[in-house]
C-alpha positions as protocol buffer text, in pm:
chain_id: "A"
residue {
  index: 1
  type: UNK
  ca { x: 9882 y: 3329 z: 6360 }
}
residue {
  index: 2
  type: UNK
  ca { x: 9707 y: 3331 z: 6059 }
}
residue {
  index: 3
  type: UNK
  ca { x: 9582 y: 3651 z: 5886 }
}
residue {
  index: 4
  type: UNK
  ca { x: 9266 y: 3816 z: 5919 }
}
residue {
  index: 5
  type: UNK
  ca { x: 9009 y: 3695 z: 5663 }
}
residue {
  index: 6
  type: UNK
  ca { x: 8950 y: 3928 z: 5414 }
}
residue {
  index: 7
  type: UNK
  ca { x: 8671 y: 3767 z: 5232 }
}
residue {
  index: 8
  type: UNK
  ca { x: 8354 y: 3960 z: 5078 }
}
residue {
  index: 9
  type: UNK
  ca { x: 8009 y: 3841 z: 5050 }
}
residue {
  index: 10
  type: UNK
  ca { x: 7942 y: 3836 z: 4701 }
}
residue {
  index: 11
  type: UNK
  ca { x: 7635 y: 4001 z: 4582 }
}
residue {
  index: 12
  type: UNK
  ca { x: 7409 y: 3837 z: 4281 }
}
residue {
  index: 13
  type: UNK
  ca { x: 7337 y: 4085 z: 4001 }
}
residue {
  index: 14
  type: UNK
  ca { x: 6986 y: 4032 z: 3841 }
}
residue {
  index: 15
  type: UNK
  ca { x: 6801 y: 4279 z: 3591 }
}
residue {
  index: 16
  type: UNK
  ca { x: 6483 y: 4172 z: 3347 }
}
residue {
  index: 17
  type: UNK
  ca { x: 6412 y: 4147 z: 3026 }
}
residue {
  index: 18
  type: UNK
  ca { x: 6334 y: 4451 z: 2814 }
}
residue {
  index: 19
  type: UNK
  ca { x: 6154 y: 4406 z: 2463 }
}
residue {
  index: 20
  type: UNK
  ca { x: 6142 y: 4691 z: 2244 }
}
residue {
  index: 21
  type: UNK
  ca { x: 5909 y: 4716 z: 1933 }
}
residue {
  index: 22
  type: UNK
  ca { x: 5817 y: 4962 z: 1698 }
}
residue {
  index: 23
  type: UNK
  ca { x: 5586 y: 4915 z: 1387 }
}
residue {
  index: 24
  type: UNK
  ca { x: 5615 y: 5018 z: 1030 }
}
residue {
  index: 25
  type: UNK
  ca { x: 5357 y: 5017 z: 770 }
}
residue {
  index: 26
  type: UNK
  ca { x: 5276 y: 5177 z: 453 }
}
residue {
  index: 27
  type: UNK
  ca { x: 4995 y: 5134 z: 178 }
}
residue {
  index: 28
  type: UNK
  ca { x: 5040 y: 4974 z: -129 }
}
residue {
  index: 29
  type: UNK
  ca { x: 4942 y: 5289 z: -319 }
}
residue {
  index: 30
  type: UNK
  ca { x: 5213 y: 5456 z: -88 }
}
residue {
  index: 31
  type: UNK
  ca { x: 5478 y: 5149 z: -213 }
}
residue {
  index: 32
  type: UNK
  ca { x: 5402 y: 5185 z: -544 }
}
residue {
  index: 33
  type: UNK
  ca { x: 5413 y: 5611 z: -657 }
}
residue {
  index: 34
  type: UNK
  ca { x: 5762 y: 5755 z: -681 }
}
residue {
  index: 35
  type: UNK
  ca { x: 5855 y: 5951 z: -361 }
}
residue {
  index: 36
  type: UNK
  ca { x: 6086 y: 6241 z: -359 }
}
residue {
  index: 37
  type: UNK
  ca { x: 6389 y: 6249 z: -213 }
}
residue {
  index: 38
  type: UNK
  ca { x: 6546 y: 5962 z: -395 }
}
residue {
  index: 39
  type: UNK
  ca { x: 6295 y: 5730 z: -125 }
}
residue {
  index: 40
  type: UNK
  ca { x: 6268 y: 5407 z: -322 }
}
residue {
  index: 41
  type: UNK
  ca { x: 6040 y: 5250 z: -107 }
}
residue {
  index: 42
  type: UNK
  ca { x: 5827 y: 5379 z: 180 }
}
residue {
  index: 43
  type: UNK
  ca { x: 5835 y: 5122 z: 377 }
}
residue {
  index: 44
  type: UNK
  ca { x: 6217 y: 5034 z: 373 }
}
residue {
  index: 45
  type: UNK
  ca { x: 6248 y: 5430 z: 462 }
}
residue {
  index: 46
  type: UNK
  ca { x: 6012 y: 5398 z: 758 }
}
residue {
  index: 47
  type: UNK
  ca { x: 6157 y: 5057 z: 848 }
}
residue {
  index: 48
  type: UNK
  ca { x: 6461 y: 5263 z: 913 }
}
residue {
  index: 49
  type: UNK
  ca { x: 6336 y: 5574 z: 1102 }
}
residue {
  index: 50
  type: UNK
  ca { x: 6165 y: 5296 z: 1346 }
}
residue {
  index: 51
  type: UNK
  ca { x: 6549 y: 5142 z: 1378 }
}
residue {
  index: 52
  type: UNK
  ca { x: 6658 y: 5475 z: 1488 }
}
residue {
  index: 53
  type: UNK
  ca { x: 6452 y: 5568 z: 1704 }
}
residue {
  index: 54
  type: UNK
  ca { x: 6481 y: 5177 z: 1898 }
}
residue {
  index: 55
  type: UNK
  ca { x: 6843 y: 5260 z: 1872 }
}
residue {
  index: 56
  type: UNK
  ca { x: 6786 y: 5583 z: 2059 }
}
residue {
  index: 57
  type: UNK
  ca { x: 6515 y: 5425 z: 2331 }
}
residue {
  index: 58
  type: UNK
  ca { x: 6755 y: 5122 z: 2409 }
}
residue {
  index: 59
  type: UNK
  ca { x: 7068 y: 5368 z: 2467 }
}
residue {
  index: 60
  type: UNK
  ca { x: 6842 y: 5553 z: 2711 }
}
residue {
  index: 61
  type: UNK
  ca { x: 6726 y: 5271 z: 2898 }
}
residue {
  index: 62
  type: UNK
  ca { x: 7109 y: 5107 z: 2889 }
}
residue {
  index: 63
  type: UNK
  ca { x: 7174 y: 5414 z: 3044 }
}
residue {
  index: 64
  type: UNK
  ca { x: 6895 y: 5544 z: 3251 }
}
residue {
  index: 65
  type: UNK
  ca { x: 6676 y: 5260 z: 3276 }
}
residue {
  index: 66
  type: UNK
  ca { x: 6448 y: 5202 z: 3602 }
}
residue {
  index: 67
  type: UNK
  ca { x: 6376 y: 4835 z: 3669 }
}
residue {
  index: 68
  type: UNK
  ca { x: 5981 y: 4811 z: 3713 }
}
residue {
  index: 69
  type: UNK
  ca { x: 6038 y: 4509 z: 3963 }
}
residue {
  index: 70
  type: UNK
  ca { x: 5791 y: 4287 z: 3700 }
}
residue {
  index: 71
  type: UNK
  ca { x: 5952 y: 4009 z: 3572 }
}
residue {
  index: 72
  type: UNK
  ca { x: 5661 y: 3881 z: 3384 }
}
residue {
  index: 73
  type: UNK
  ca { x: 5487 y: 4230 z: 3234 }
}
residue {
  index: 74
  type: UNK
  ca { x: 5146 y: 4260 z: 3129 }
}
residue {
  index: 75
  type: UNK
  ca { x: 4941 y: 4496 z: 2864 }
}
residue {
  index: 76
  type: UNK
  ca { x: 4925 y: 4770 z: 3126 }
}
residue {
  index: 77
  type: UNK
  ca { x: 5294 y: 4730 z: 3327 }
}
residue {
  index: 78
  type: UNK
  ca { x: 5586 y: 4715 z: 3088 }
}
residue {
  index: 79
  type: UNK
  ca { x: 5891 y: 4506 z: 3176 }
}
residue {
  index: 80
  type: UNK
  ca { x: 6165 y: 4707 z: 3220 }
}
residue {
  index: 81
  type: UNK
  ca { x: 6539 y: 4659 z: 3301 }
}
residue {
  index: 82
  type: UNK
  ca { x: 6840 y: 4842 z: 3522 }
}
residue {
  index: 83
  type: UNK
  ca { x: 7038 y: 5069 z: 3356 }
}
residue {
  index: 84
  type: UNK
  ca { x: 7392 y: 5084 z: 3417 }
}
residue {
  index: 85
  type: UNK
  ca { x: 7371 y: 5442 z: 3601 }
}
residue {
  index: 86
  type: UNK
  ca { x: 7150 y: 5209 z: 3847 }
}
residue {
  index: 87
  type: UNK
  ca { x: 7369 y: 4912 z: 3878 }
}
residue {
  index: 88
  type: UNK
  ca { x: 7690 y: 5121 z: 3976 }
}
residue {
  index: 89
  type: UNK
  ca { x: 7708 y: 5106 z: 4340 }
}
residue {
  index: 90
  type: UNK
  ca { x: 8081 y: 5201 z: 4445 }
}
residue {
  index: 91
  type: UNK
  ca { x: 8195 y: 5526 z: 4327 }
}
residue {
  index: 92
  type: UNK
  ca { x: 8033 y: 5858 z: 4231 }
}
residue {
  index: 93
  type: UNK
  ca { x: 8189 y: 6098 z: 3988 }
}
residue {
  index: 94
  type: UNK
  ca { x: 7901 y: 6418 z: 4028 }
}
residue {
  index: 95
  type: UNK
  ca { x: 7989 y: 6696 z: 4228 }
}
residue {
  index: 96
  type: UNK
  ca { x: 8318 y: 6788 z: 4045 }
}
residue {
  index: 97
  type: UNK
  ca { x: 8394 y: 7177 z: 4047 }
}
residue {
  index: 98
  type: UNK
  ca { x: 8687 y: 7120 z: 3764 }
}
residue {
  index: 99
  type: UNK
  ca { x: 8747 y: 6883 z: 3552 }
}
residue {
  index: 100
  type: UNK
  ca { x: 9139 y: 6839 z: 3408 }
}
residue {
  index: 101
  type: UNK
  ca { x: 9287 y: 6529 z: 3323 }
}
residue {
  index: 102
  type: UNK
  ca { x: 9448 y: 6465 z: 3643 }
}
residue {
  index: 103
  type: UNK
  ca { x: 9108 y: 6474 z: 3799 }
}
residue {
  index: 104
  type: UNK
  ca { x: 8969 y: 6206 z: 3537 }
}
residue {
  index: 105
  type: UNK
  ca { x: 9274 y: 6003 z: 3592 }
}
residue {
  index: 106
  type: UNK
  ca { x: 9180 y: 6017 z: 3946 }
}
residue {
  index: 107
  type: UNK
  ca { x: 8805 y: 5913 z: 3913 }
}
residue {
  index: 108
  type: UNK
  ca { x: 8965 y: 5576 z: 3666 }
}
residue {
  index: 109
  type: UNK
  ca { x: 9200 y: 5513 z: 3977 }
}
residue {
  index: 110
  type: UNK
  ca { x: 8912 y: 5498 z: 4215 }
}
residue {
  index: 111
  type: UNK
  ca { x: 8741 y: 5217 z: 4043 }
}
residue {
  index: 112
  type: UNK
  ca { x: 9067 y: 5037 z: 3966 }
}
residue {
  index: 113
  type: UNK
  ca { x: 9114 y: 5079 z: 4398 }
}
residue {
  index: 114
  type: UNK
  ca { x: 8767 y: 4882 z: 4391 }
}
residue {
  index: 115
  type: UNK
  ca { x: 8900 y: 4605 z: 4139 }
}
residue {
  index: 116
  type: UNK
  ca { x: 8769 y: 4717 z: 3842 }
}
residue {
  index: 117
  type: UNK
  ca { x: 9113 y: 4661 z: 3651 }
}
residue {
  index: 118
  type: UNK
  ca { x: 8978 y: 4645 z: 3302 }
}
residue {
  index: 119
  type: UNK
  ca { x: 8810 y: 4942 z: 3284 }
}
residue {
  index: 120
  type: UNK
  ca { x: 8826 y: 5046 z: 2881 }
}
residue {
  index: 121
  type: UNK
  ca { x: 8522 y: 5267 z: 2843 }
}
residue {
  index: 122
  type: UNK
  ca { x: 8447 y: 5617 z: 2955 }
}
residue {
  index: 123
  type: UNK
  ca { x: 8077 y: 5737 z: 2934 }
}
residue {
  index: 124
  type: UNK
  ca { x: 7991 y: 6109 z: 2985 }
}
residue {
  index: 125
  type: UNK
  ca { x: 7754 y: 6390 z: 2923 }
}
residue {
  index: 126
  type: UNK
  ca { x: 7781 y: 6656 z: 2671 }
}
residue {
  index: 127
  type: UNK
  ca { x: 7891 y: 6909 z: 2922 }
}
residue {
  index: 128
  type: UNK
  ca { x: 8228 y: 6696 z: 3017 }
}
residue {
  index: 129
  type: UNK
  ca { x: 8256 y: 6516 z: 2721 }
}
residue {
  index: 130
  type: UNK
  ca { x: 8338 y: 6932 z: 2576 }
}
residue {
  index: 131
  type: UNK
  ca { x: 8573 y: 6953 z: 2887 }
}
residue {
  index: 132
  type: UNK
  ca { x: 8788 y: 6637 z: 2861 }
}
residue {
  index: 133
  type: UNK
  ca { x: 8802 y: 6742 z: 2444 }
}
residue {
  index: 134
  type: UNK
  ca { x: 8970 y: 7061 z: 2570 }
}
residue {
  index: 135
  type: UNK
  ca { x: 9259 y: 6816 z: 2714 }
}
residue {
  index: 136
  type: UNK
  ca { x: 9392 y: 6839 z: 2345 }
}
residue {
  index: 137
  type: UNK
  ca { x: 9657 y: 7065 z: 2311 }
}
residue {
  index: 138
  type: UNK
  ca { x: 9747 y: 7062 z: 1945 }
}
residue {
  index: 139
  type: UNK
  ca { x: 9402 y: 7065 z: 1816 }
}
residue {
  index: 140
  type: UNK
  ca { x: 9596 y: 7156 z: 1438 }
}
residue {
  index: 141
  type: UNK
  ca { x: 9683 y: 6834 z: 1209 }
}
residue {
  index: 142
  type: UNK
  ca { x: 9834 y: 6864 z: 881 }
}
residue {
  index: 143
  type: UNK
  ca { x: 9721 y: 6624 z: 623 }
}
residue {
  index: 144
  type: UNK
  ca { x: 10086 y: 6546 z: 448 }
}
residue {
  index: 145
  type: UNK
  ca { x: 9904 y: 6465 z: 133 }
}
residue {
  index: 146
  type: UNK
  ca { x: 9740 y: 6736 z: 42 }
}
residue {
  index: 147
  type: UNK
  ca { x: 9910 y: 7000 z: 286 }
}
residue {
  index: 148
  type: UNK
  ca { x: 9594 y: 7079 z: 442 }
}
residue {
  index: 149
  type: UNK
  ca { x: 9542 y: 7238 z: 811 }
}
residue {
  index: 150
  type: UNK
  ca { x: 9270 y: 7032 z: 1002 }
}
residue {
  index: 151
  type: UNK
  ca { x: 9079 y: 7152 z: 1301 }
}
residue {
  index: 152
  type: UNK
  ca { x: 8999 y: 6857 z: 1550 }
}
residue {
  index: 153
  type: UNK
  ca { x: 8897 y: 6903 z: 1901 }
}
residue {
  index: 154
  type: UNK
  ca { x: 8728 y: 6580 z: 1987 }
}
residue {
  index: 155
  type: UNK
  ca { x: 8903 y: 6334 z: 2204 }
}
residue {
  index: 156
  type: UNK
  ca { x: 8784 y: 5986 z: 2152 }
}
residue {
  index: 157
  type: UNK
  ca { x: 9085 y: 5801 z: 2321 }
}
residue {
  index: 158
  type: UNK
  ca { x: 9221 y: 5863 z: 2669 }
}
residue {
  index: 159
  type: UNK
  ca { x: 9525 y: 5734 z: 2796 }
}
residue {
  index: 160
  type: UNK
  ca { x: 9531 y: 5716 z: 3142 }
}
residue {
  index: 161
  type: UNK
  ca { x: 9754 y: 5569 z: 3446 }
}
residue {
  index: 162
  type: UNK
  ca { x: 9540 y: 5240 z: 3423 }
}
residue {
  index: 163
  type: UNK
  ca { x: 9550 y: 5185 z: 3042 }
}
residue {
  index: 164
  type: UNK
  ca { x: 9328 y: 5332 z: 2719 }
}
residue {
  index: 165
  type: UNK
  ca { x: 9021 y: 5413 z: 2780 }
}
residue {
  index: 166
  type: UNK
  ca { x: 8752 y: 5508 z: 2513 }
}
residue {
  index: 167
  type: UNK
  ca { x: 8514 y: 5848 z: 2513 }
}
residue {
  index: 168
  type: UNK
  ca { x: 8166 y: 5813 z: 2435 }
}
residue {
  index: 169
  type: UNK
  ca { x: 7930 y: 6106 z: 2475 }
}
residue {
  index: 170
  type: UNK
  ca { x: 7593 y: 6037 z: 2563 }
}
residue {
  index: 171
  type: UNK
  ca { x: 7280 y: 6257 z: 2572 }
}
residue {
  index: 172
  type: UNK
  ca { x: 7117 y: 6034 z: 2810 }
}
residue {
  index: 173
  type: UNK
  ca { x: 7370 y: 6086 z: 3078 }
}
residue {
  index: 174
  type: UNK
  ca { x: 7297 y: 6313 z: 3373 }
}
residue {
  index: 175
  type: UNK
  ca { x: 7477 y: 6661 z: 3332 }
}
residue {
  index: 176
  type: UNK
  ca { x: 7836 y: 6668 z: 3481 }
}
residue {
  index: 177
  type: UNK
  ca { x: 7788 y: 6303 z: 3506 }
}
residue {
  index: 178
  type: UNK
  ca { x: 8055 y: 5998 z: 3390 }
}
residue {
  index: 179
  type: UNK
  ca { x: 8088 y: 5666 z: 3404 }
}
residue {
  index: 180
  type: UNK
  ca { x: 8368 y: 5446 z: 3401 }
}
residue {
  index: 181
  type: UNK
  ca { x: 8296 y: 5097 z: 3256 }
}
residue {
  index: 182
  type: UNK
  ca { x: 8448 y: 4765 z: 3116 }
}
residue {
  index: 183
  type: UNK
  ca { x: 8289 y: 4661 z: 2836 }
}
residue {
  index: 184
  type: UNK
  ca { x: 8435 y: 4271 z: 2859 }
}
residue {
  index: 185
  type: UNK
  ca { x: 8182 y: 4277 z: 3185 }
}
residue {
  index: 186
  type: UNK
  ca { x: 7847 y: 4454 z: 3011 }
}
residue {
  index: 187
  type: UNK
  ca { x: 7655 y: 4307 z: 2775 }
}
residue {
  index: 188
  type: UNK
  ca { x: 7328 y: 4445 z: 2600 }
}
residue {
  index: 189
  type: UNK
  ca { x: 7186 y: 4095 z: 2456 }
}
């Protein structure tokens, strides 16, 4: 007899297009007085703060973005995209009464048990990303150069059953919220 088919429908990923602008302009009376601060030029200082704060509005809509279902957008509906908390279908990580490292190893095994093999990346809130730094036991480092006791407490590297995985903290992420991502399989273009 042959074995039981254990095929699954596939299922086609879409998402749209999100632009994001900000504008930056100065006078020419503002360009050309001294500013304090050490600014050199106004404009290259604002040009900046407007980078930032993109910066900051793309990693909330990577994260928390709501897809507006308009593909084509107009002057009074803005296009906007998924964000990965949307697009994760097959496991859940909320709800957690105690968080240890057995318990995040556990949460990385449940999307390598869907096939997610090359998970790398682990995304959390504030709230667990102070938890999973508490994992470190010997939070003292001695710098053999100068013979100076360091503090650290942040973990940015977990090692789990399923391989390294990085720690990012996000402020965008839901409270007692993680997610466990490969990176090879998300792009931001």
């Amino acid at each position: 007899d042959a074995p039981a088919d254990t095929s699954r429908s596939r299922e086609r990923k879409n998402n749209y297009v999100q632009l994001f602008t900000k504008a930056a302009q100065t006078s020419g009376t503002m360009e050309a007085v001294n500013q304090l601060g050490g600014i050199g030029s106004e404009l290259d200082h604002q040009v900046r703060a407007r980078l930032k704060e993109l910066l900051r509005d793309l990693e909330k809509s990577v994260i928390q973005g709501i897809s507006s279902g308009n593909s084509i957008g107009s002057s009074t509906a803005y296009r906007t995209f998924n964000g990965i908390l949307r697009q994760i279908t097959t496991v859940s990580t909320t709800g957690a009464t105690s968080v240890t490292a057995s318990w995040l190893n556990d949460r990385i095994g449940q999307a390598w048990d869907q096939g997610a093999t090359d998970t790398d990346l682990i995304v959390v809130d504030n709230n667990w990303g102070k938890i999973i730094d508490g994992f470190n036991d010997s939070r003292i480092n001695v710098n053999q150069e100068s013979g100076v006791e360091q503090f650290r407490r942040k973990i940015t590297l977990f090692e789990s059953s399923y391989g390294m995985h990085r720690i990012l903290r996000s402020r965008w992420m839901p409270t007692n919220t993680l997610m466990v991502i490969s990176t090879q399989r998300t792009r931001v273009m």
